[in-house]
Coordinates of C-alpha atoms in Angstrom, one line a residue:
M1 CA -9.0 6.5 -16.5
S2 CA -5.6 7.9 -16.0
R3 CA -5.0 9.2 -12.6
F4 CA -3.0 12.0 -14.1
S5 CA -5.9 13.4 -16.1
Q6 CA -7.3 14.8 -12.9
P7 CA -6.5 18.4 -11.7
D8 CA -5.1 17.1 -8.4
P9 CA -4.7 13.3 -8.7
E10 CA -3.2 12.7 -5.3
L11 CA -6.0 14.6 -3.5
S12 CA -8.6 12.9 -5.7
H13 CA -7.1 9.6 -4.7
R14 CA -7.2 10.3 -1.0
L15 CA -10.8 11.5 -1.2
S16 CA -12.0 8.5 -3.2
R17 CA -10.4 6.2 -0.7
R18 CA -12.3 7.9 2.1
G19 CA -15.5 7.5 0.1
M20 CA -15.0 3.8 -0.4
L21 CA -14.5 3.2 3.2
G22 CA -18.2 3.9 3.6
V23 CA -19.6 1.5 1.3
A24 CA 6.4 -14.5 -18.1
A25 CA 7.0 -16.9 -21.3
G26 CA 5.0 -19.1 -23.7
A27 CA 1.3 -19.5 -24.2
T28 CA 0.6 -19.8 -20.5
A29 CA 2.3 -16.5 -19.7
A30 CA 0.5 -14.9 -22.6
A31 CA -2.8 -16.0 -21.2
L32 CA -2.0 -14.5 -17.8
L33 CA -0.8 -11.3 -19.3
G34 CA -3.6 -10.8 -21.8
A35 CA -7.2 -9.8 -21.5
A36 CA -9.3 -10.6 -18.4
A37 CA -10.4 -14.2 -18.3
P38 CA -14.0 -15.0 -17.2
A39 CA -14.6 -16.5 -13.8
T40 CA -15.3 -19.9 -15.3
A41 CA -12.0 -20.2 -17.0
A42 CA -9.5 -22.9 -16.1
P43 CA -7.3 -21.9 -13.2
A44 CA -4.3 -19.8 -14.1
T45 CA -2.0 -19.5 -11.1
A46 CA 0.9 -17.0 -10.9
A47 CA 3.4 -19.9 -10.9
T48 CA 2.2 -20.8 -14.5
G49 CA 2.9 -17.3 -15.5
T50 CA 6.7 -17.6 -15.1
A51 CA 9.2 -19.2 -17.4
T52 CA 10.4 -22.7 -16.8
G53 CA 13.7 -24.4 -17.2
A54 CA 16.8 -22.3 -17.4
K55 CA 14.8 -19.1 -17.1
R56 CA 13.5 -20.2 -13.7
R57 CA 17.0 -20.7 -12.2
G58 CA 17.7 -18.6 -9.1
R59 CA 15.9 -17.8 -5.9
P60 CA 12.5 -16.2 -6.1
V61 CA 12.7 -12.5 -5.2
L62 CA 9.2 -12.5 -3.7
P63 CA 9.1 -14.3 -0.3
P64 CA 6.6 -17.3 -0.5
G65 CA 3.2 -16.6 0.9
R66 CA 3.6 -12.8 1.1
L67 CA 2.0 -11.5 -2.0
G68 CA -1.2 -9.5 -1.4
I69 CA -3.3 -7.0 -3.1
Q70 CA -5.0 -3.8 -2.0
L71 CA -8.7 -4.3 -2.7
Y72 CA -9.1 -0.6 -3.6
S73 CA -7.6 -1.6 -6.9
L74 CA -10.6 -3.9 -7.4
R75 CA -13.3 -1.7 -6.0
D76 CA -15.3 -1.8 -9.3
K77 CA -15.5 -5.5 -9.2
V78 CA -16.2 -5.7 -5.4
S79 CA -19.1 -3.2 -5.7
T80 CA -20.7 -5.1 -8.6
L81 CA -19.7 -8.8 -8.3
G82 CA -19.1 -8.9 -4.5
F83 CA -16.1 -10.2 -2.5
G84 CA -16.8 -13.9 -3.4
P85 CA -16.1 -13.7 -7.1
V86 CA -13.2 -11.3 -6.6
F87 CA -11.6 -13.6 -4.0
A88 CA -12.0 -16.5 -6.4
E89 CA -10.1 -14.7 -9.1
L90 CA -7.4 -13.6 -6.7
E91 CA -6.9 -17.2 -5.6
R92 CA -6.6 -18.3 -9.3
Y93 CA -3.9 -15.6 -9.8
G94 CA -1.8 -16.8 -7.0
Y95 CA -2.4 -14.2 -4.3
D96 CA -1.9 -15.0 -0.7
E97 CA -3.3 -12.0 1.1
V98 CA -5.7 -9.1 0.8
E99 CA -5.7 -5.6 2.3
F100 CA -9.1 -4.1 2.8
A101 CA -10.3 -0.6 1.8
G102 CA -13.8 -1.0 3.1
Y103 CA -16.0 -3.9 4.2
T104 CA -19.1 -3.5 2.0
Q105 CA -19.8 -4.8 -1.5
G106 CA -22.3 -2.4 -3.1
S107 CA -25.0 -3.9 -5.2
A108 CA -23.8 -7.4 -4.4
G109 CA -25.7 -7.1 -1.1
P110 CA -24.9 -7.0 2.6
I111 CA -22.2 -9.1 4.1
T112 CA -21.1 -9.5 7.7
L113 CA -17.5 -9.2 8.9
A114 CA -17.6 -12.9 10.0
Q115 CA -18.8 -13.9 6.6
L116 CA -16.1 -11.7 4.9
K117 CA -13.4 -13.3 7.0
R118 CA -14.6 -16.8 6.2
L119 CA -14.9 -16.1 2.5
A120 CA -11.3 -14.9 2.4
R121 CA -10.1 -17.9 4.2
N122 CA -12.1 -20.3 2.0
H123 CA -10.2 -18.9 -1.0
G124 CA -6.8 -19.2 0.7
L125 CA -6.5 -15.5 1.3
N126 CA -5.2 -14.0 4.5
P127 CA -6.7 -10.7 5.5
I128 CA -3.5 -8.8 6.4
G129 CA -4.6 -5.3 6.9
S130 CA -7.1 -2.5 6.3
H131 CA -7.2 1.2 5.5
V132 CA -9.5 3.3 7.6
G133 CA -9.9 7.1 7.6
Y134 CA -7.8 9.2 10.1
Y135 CA -10.3 11.9 11.0
S136 CA -13.5 13.6 9.7
D137 CA -15.6 16.6 10.5
D138 CA -18.5 14.1 11.2
P139 CA -18.3 13.1 14.9
N140 CA -19.9 9.7 14.0
A141 CA -17.6 9.0 11.1
Y142 CA -15.9 5.6 10.8
T143 CA -12.3 6.9 11.4
F144 CA -9.6 6.4 14.0
A145 CA -10.3 9.8 15.5
Q146 CA -14.0 9.5 15.8
N147 CA -14.6 5.8 16.3
L148 CA -11.4 4.1 17.4
T149 CA -13.1 1.3 19.4
K150 CA -15.4 0.3 16.5
V151 CA -12.5 0.4 14.1
L152 CA -10.5 -2.0 16.3
D153 CA -13.5 -4.2 17.1
D154 CA -14.1 -4.7 13.4
A155 CA -10.4 -5.4 12.7
Q156 CA -10.4 -8.1 15.5
V157 CA -13.5 -9.8 14.0
L158 CA -11.6 -10.0 10.7
G159 CA -8.5 -11.4 12.4
L160 CA -6.3 -8.5 11.1
K161 CA -2.7 -8.2 12.3
H162 CA -2.4 -4.7 10.9
I163 CA -4.9 -1.8 10.9
G164 CA -4.0 1.5 9.4
T165 CA -4.8 4.7 7.5
A166 CA -3.9 6.0 4.0
A167 CA -4.4 9.5 5.2
G168 CA -1.4 11.7 5.7
P169 CA -0.8 13.4 9.1
F170 CA -2.1 16.8 7.8
R171 CA -5.0 17.1 10.3
Y172 CA -3.5 20.1 12.1
G173 CA -1.5 21.5 9.1
S174 CA 2.0 21.2 7.7
T175 CA 4.1 22.9 10.4
V176 CA 6.6 21.0 12.7
D177 CA 4.3 21.3 15.7
A178 CA 1.2 20.2 13.6
W179 CA 3.0 17.0 12.7
K180 CA 4.1 16.5 16.3
R181 CA 0.5 16.8 17.3
A182 CA -0.6 14.3 14.6
A183 CA 2.2 12.0 15.8
E184 CA 0.6 12.0 19.3
D185 CA -2.7 10.9 17.7
F186 CA -0.9 8.1 15.9
N187 CA 0.8 7.0 19.1
T188 CA -2.6 6.8 20.8
Y189 CA -4.0 4.7 18.0
G190 CA -0.9 2.5 18.0
A191 CA -1.1 1.9 21.7
A192 CA -4.8 0.9 21.4
A193 CA -4.1 -1.4 18.5
K194 CA -1.1 -3.0 20.3
A195 CA -3.4 -3.8 23.3
R196 CA -5.5 -5.8 20.8
G197 CA -2.5 -7.6 19.3
M198 CA -2.4 -5.5 16.2
K199 CA 0.0 -3.0 14.6
F200 CA -1.2 0.5 13.6
Y201 CA 0.3 1.8 10.3
Q202 CA 0.3 4.8 8.0
H203 CA 0.4 4.6 4.3
N204 CA 2.2 7.4 2.5
H205 CA 1.5 9.4 -0.7
S206 CA 4.0 11.8 -2.0
E207 CA 3.2 14.9 0.1
E208 CA 4.6 13.3 3.2
F209 CA 8.0 13.9 1.7
S210 CA 7.5 17.7 1.4
F211 CA 8.9 20.2 3.8
A212 CA 7.4 21.8 6.9
T213 CA 6.0 25.2 6.1
D214 CA 7.6 26.9 9.1
N215 CA 11.0 25.1 8.7
P216 CA 11.7 24.3 5.1
K217 CA 14.9 22.4 6.1
V218 CA 12.8 19.7 7.8
R219 CA 11.1 17.0 5.7
L220 CA 7.7 16.1 7.1
Y221 CA 8.2 12.4 6.8
D222 CA 11.3 12.7 9.1
I223 CA 9.1 14.3 11.7
L224 CA 6.7 11.4 11.5
L225 CA 9.4 8.9 12.0
K226 CA 11.0 10.8 14.9
E227 CA 7.9 11.7 16.8
T228 CA 6.1 8.4 16.6
D229 CA 7.0 5.5 18.9
P230 CA 8.5 2.7 16.8
D231 CA 6.9 0.1 19.0
L232 CA 3.4 1.6 18.4
V233 CA 3.4 3.2 14.9
Y234 CA 4.5 1.4 11.7
L235 CA 4.7 2.4 8.1
E236 CA 3.4 1.0 4.9
M237 CA 5.6 2.4 2.2
D238 CA 3.7 3.0 -1.1
I239 CA 6.8 2.6 -3.3
Y240 CA 5.3 4.4 -6.3
W241 CA 4.3 7.5 -4.3
A242 CA 7.6 7.5 -2.4
Y243 CA 9.4 7.8 -5.8
V244 CA 7.0 10.5 -6.9
G245 CA 8.0 12.2 -3.6
Q246 CA 11.6 11.8 -4.6
F247 CA 10.9 13.5 -7.9
R248 CA 8.8 16.3 -6.5
F249 CA 10.8 17.1 -3.3
S250 CA 14.4 16.5 -4.2
K251 CA 15.0 20.2 -3.5
R252 CA 14.0 22.4 -0.6
P253 CA 11.7 25.4 -1.3
D254 CA 14.8 27.6 -1.5
G255 CA 16.2 25.4 -4.3
T256 CA 19.0 23.7 -2.3
P257 CA 19.4 20.0 -3.1
A258 CA 17.7 17.6 -0.7
P259 CA 17.8 14.2 -2.5
F260 CA 16.6 11.0 -0.8
E261 CA 16.3 7.4 -1.7
P262 CA 13.0 5.7 -0.5
L263 CA 14.7 2.3 -0.1
H264 CA 17.2 3.9 2.4
Y265 CA 14.3 4.7 4.8
V266 CA 13.4 1.0 4.9
L267 CA 16.9 -0.3 5.2
R268 CA 17.6 2.0 8.2
Q269 CA 14.5 0.9 10.1
P270 CA 13.2 -2.3 8.4
D271 CA 11.1 -3.4 11.4
R272 CA 9.0 -0.3 11.0
Y273 CA 7.8 -1.3 7.5
P274 CA 5.8 -4.6 7.8
L275 CA 3.7 -3.7 4.7
F276 CA 4.5 -2.3 1.2
H277 CA 2.4 -1.2 -1.7
V278 CA 3.9 -2.5 -4.9
K279 CA 2.8 0.0 -7.5
D280 CA 4.6 0.8 -10.7
G281 CA 5.1 3.9 -12.9
E282 CA 6.7 4.9 -16.2
S283 CA 9.1 7.7 -15.8
D284 CA 7.9 10.9 -17.4
P285 CA 9.9 14.0 -16.3
S286 CA 7.4 16.2 -18.2
N287 CA 4.6 15.1 -15.8
P288 CA 4.4 17.1 -12.5
Y289 CA 4.5 13.8 -10.6
G290 CA 7.5 12.4 -12.6
Y291 CA 5.8 9.1 -13.4
R292 CA 2.6 7.8 -15.0
M293 CA 1.1 4.9 -13.1
T294 CA 1.2 1.6 -14.8
D295 CA 0.4 -2.1 -14.1
V296 CA 3.2 -3.7 -12.0
G297 CA 6.0 -4.7 -14.4
D298 CA 5.2 -2.1 -17.1
G299 CA 7.0 0.8 -15.5
D300 CA 10.6 1.8 -14.5
I301 CA 10.6 1.0 -10.8
D302 CA 13.2 -1.7 -10.2
Y303 CA 11.2 -4.1 -7.9
Q304 CA 13.7 -6.9 -8.2
R305 CA 16.3 -4.6 -6.6
F306 CA 13.9 -3.1 -4.0
I307 CA 12.3 -6.4 -2.8
S308 CA 15.6 -8.2 -2.8
A309 CA 17.3 -5.5 -0.7
V310 CA 14.5 -5.7 1.9
T311 CA 13.9 -9.4 2.1
R312 CA 17.6 -10.3 2.4
L313 CA 18.1 -8.0 5.4
R314 CA 19.6 -10.0 8.3
G315 CA 19.1 -13.2 6.4
H316 CA 15.4 -13.6 6.8
R317 CA 12.8 -13.3 4.1
M318 CA 9.5 -13.5 5.9
A319 CA 9.2 -10.2 7.8
H320 CA 7.4 -8.1 5.2
H321 CA 4.2 -8.2 3.1
W322 CA 3.9 -6.9 -0.5
Q323 CA 0.5 -5.6 -1.7
A324 CA 0.1 -5.0 -5.4
E325 CA -2.0 -1.9 -6.2
H326 CA -3.1 0.4 -9.0
D327 CA -5.2 3.4 -8.2
N328 CA -7.2 3.4 -11.4
P329 CA -6.4 0.3 -13.5
A330 CA -7.8 0.1 -17.0
E331 CA -9.2 -3.3 -16.2
S332 CA -8.8 -4.4 -12.6
F333 CA -8.8 -8.2 -13.0
T334 CA -6.2 -7.8 -15.8
F335 CA -4.1 -5.6 -13.5
A336 CA -4.3 -8.2 -10.7
R337 CA -3.3 -11.1 -12.9
R338 CA -0.5 -9.4 -14.7
S339 CA 1.0 -8.0 -11.5
S340 CA 1.0 -11.4 -9.8
A341 CA 2.6 -13.0 -12.9
H342 CA 5.3 -10.4 -13.0
L343 CA 6.2 -10.4 -9.3
H344 CA 6.3 -14.2 -9.3
S345 CA 8.6 -14.2 -12.3
L346 CA 11.3 -12.1 -10.6
R347 CA 14.3 -14.2 -9.6
E348 CA 17.8 -13.5 -8.4
K349 CA 21.0 -15.5 -8.6
C350 CA 21.6 -17.7 -5.6

């Protein structure tokens, strides 16, 4: 189902995330990029999905060992097959890491956090992070605001190095003071996570790049960066939604130009962005979001340029983690396989 067929796709995405928290070249490349393979098929790693020989010359754009996937993209498979079969497929596709969007597996039956951690490790997958709700009207909800200790306890059992939220800092509204107040919340969660040896992070959608309702000259995302402690609060840039934000909010409400480049945010403060969502879109200016979401590699976002610019900063290539994602893939295993093949095929001249 296309995300853009919904009346408010971004809001629908945020709400569905919250709900889930409760519960290449040749025949080889063609196989990787084609229809979903059954779980019993012969292994098809991402490395086999790239060209060989002359076409493989150059340095890989993707740092080794840093390709993950946000499991929200595979929620249909997790809820029916369970984590085990899903992890087995991700291992076959060449993934190194997983980012959680909930710790239950629906009709596949109960699973403990210790079992979940062991299952991931058994398939060579490093649990790198998790998305948890920011707040809820339910005082017993599993969110940072209502249940911080439990959220961090669970993250520790899973061995996570990062624990975050995909909710925007809109709890108190969209004014400057409202975002300052939300920033105080985030600083609190960040301090608590740091005390446990973890990093708290926030994942953006496009609305974060809009402007304060009481000061239309101020971009909300800039308030978040300024008012949060860089030693306590980190960012996970969803690259697709950042470019949607660039399309939607390139002008202030009064019509004056206010262009921005998502990559520049990262280059100015690279240590604040340990995680990224690699999500692609086909440019469509007739669409209110400017893009239509696609599998990674099928759209117009230049990931070779983006990843290269980040990973080559200061000469080291191991500081960041890249999570493939599609909010509503047509077939989730196909999306996971094709995305891995594409990202592993990207190379740059040495």
